[in-house]
Coordinates of C-alpha atoms in Angstrom, one line a residue:
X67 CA -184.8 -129.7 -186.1
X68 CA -182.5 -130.6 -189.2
X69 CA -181.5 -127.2 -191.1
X70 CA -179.4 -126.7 -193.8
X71 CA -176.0 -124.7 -194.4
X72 CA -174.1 -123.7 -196.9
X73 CA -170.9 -122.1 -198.4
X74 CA -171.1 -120.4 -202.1
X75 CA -168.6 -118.5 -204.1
X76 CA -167.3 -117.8 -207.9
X77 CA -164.5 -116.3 -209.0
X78 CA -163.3 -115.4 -212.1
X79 CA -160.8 -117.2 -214.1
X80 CA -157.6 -116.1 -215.0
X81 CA -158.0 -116.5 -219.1
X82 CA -161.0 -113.4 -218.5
X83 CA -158.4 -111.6 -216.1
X84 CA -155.8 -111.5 -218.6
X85 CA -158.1 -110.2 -221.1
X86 CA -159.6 -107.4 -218.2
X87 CA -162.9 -109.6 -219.2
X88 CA -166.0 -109.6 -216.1
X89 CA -166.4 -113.1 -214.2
X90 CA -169.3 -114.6 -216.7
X91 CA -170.7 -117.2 -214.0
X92 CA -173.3 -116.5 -211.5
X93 CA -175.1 -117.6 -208.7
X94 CA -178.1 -117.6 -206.0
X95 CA -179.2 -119.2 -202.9
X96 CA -181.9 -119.4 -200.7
X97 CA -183.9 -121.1 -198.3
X98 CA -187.6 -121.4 -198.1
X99 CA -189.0 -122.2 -194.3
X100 CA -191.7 -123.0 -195.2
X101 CA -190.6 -126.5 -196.7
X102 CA -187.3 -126.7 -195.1
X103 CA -185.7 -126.2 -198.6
X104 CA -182.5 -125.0 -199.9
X105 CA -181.9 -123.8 -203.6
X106 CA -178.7 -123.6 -205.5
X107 CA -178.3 -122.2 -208.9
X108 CA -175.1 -121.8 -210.6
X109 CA -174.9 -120.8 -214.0
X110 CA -172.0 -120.1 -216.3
X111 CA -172.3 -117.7 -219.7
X112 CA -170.6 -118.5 -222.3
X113 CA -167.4 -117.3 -223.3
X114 CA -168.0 -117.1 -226.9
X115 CA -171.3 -114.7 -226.1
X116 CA -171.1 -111.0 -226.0
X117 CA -172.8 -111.4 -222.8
X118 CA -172.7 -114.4 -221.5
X119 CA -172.2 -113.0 -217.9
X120 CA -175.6 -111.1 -218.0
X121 CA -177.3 -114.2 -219.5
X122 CA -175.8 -116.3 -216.3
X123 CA -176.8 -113.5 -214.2
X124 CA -180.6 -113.2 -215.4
X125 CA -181.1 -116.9 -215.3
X126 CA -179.9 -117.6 -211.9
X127 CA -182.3 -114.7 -210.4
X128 CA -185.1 -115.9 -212.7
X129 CA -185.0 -119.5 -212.0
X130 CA -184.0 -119.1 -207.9
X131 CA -187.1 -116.8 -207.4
X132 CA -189.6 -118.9 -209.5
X133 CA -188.7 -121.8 -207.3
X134 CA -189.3 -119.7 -204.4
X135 CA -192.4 -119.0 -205.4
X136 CA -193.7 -122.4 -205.9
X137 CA -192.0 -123.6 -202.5
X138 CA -193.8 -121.1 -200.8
X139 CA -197.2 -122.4 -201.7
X140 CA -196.4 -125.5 -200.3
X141 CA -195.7 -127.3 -203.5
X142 CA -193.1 -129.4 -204.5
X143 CA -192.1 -128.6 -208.5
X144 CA -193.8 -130.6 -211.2
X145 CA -192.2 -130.7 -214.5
X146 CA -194.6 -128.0 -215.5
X147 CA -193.2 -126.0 -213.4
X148 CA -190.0 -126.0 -214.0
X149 CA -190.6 -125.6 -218.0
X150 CA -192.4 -122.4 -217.4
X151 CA -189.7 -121.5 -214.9
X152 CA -187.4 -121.9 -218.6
X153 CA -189.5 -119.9 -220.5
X154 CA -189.6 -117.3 -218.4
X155 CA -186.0 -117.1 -218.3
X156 CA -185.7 -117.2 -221.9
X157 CA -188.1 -114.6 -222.5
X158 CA -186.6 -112.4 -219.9
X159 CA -182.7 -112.6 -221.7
X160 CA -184.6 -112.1 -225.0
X161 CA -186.0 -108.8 -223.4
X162 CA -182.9 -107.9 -222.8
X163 CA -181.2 -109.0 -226.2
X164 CA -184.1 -107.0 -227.5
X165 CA -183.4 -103.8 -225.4
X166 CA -179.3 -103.8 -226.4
X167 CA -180.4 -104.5 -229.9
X168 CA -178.4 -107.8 -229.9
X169 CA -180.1 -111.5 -230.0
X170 CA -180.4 -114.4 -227.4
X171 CA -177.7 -116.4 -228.4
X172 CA -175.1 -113.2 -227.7
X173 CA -176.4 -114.3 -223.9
X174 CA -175.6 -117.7 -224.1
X175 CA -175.4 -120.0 -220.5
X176 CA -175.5 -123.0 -219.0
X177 CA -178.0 -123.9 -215.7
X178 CA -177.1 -126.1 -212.9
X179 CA -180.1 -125.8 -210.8
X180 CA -180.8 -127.8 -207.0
X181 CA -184.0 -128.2 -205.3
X182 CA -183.8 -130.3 -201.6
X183 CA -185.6 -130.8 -198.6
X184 CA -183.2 -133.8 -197.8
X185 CA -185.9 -136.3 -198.6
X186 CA -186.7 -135.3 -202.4
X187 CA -184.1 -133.4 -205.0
X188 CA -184.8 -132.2 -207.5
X189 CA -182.3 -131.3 -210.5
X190 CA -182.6 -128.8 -213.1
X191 CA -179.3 -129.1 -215.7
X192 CA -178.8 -127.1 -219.1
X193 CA -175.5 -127.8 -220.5
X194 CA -172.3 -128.7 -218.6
X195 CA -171.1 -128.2 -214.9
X196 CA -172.3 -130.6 -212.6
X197 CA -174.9 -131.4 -209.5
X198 CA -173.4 -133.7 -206.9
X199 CA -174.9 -135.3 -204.1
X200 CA -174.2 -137.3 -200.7
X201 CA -176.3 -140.5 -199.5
X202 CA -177.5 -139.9 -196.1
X203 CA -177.5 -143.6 -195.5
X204 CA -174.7 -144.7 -197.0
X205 CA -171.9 -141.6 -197.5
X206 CA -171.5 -142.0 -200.5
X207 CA -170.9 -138.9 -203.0
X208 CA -172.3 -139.3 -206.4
X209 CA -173.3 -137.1 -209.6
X210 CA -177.2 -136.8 -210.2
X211 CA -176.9 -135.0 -213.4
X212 CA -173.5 -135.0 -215.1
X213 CA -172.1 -132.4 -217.8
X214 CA -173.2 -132.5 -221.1
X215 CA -171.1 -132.1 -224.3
X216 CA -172.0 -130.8 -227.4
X217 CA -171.9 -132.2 -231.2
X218 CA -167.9 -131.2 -231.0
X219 CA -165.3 -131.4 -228.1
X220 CA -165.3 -128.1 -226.0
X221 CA -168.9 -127.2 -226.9
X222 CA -171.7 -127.5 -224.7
X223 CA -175.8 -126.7 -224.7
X224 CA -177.1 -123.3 -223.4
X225 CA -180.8 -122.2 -222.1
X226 CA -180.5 -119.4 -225.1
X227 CA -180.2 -122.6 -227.4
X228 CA -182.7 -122.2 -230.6
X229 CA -184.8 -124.7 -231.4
X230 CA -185.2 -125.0 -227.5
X231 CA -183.0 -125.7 -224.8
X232 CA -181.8 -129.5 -223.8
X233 CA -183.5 -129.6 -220.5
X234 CA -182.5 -132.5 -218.3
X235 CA -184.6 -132.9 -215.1
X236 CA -183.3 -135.3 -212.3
X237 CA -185.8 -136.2 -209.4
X238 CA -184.4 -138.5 -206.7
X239 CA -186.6 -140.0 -203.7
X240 CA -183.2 -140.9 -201.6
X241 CA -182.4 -139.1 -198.4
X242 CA -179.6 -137.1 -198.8
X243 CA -177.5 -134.6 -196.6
X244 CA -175.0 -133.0 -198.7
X245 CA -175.7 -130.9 -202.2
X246 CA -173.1 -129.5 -204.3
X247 CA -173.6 -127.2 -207.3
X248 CA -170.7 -126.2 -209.7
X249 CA -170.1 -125.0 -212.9
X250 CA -167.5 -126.3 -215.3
X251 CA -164.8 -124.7 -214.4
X252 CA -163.9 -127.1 -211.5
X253 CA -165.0 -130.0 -213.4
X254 CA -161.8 -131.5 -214.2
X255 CA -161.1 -131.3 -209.9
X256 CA -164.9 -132.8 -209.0
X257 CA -164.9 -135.5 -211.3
X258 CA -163.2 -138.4 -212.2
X259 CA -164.4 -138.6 -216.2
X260 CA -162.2 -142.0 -216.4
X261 CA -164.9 -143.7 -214.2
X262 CA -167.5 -141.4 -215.0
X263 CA -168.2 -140.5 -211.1
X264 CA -168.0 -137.8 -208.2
X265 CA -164.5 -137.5 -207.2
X266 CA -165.2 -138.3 -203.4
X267 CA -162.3 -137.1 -201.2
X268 CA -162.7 -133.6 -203.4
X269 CA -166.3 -133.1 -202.0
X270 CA -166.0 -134.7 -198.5
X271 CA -162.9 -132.1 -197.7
X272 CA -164.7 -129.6 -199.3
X273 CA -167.8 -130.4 -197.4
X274 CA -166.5 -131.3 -193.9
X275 CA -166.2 -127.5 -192.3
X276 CA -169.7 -126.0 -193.9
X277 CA -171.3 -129.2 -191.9
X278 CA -169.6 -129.2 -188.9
X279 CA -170.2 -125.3 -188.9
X280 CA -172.8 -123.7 -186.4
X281 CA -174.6 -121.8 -188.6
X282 CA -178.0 -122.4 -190.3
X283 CA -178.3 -120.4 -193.9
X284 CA -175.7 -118.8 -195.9
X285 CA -171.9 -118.8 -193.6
X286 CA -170.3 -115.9 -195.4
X287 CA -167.0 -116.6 -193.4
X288 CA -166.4 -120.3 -194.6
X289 CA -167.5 -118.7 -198.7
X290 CA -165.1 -116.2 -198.7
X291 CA -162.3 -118.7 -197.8
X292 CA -164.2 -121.4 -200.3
X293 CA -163.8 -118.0 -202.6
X294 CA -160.1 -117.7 -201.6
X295 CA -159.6 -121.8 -202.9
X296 CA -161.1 -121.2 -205.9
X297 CA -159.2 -118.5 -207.1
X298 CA -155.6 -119.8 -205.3
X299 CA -152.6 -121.0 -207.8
X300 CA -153.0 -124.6 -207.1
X301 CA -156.5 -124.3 -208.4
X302 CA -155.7 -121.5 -211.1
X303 CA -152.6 -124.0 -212.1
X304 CA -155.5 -126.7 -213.2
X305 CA -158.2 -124.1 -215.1
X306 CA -158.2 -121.1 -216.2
X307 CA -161.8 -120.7 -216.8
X308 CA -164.5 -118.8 -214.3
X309 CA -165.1 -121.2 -211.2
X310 CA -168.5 -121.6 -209.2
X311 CA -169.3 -123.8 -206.4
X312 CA -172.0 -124.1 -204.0
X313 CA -171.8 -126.8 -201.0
X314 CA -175.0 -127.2 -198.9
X315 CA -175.3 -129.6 -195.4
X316 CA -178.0 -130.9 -193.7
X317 CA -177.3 -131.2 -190.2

């Protein structure tokens, strides 16, 4: 039977290191049996929030154990879900805003958020970062939801936005047998903003050992030397901002 691996790691970024400043992205994975499902949620806090890296933090448990949940009742997620998987999110960073005696915005992030059981994805996206994935059929690597940029350059939208946050929800029916989740911090590596597409050769090296790997779940050998890229001086050389990326195979 088909079962899915992956690496994940996130490392902090050398303009926070300088500054003796906490890694402000965050991350979960899991996999429900049930449905043969893998979820990926990376989330980055803003750098201009007080704390951001609790906001990033709070939304990636929230939203990862809400789609748990609804997995393990043998449903796939309807849009209803996933706004109440929001606003409970919200609600739970304004409970702790609330608790501090700060506000919402102070923890400010953005959500990239996948869903697969190979045959149906499903793409939560708040903000920028990306969600990548590979066509079973065909090979082919390209972006299901793509980063989003606010009213000026350098800005983005958060989940802690007022008003509401921009929600963008992704649903594909293609059969797919890579995944990757990343925040924006490797942007400028991934993708290939000139033609507005997946940089390929980045995700099929970056892919090729978690699939040919022996291991179903989470291989903690092949994310602590994804953990040891991310934070190496080639990397560091190109961005000096936090950097999250989750790569999950079907095999």
């Amino acid at each position: 039977m088909p079962s899915w691996t992956w690496a994940a790691a996130s490392r902090r970024g050398t303009s926070h290191e300088r500054l003796g400043e906490k890694r402000q992205d965050a991350f979960r994975t899991l996999f429900v049996a049930a449905s043969d499902t893998v979820v990926l949620v990376a989330c980055d806090g803003a750098g201009s929030a007080a704390r951001g890296g609790a906001g990033s933090a709070i939304a990636a448990r929230v939203l990862s154990r809400c789609a748990r949940d609804v997995l393990a009742e043998g449903r796939w997620p309807s849009d209803d879900d996933v706004w109440d998987w929001i606003d409970l999110a919200r609600d739970r960073i304004a409970a702790a805003a609330r608790r501090r005696e700060l506000v919402p915005r102070d923890f400010a992030t953005t959500v990239v958020m996948m869903i697969s059981n190979g045959s149906d994805t499903l793409v939560v996206h708040v903000g920028d970062g990306a969600a990548v994935v590979r066509d079973a059929a065909t090979g082919a690597w390209r972006a299901v939801s793509w980063p989003a940029q606010g009213e000026y350059a350098s800005t983005t939208f958060f989940l802690t936005d007022d008003g509401g946050p921009q929600v963008r929800i992704a649903r594909e029916a293609v059969a797919v047998d890579r995944l990757a989740a990343f925040t924006d911090g490797i942007e400028r590596l991934a993708l290939d903003f000139a033609a507005e597409r997946a940089h390929a050769p980045f995700f099929s090296g970056m892919s090729k050992p978690v699939a040919a790997a022996e291991v179903s779940g989470w291989n903690l050998p092949l994310s602590t030397k994804l953990g040891d890229y991310l934070s190496s001086p080639a990397v560091n050389a190109r961005t000096d901002d936090d950097k999250t990326l989750i790569l999950a195979c079907l095999r």
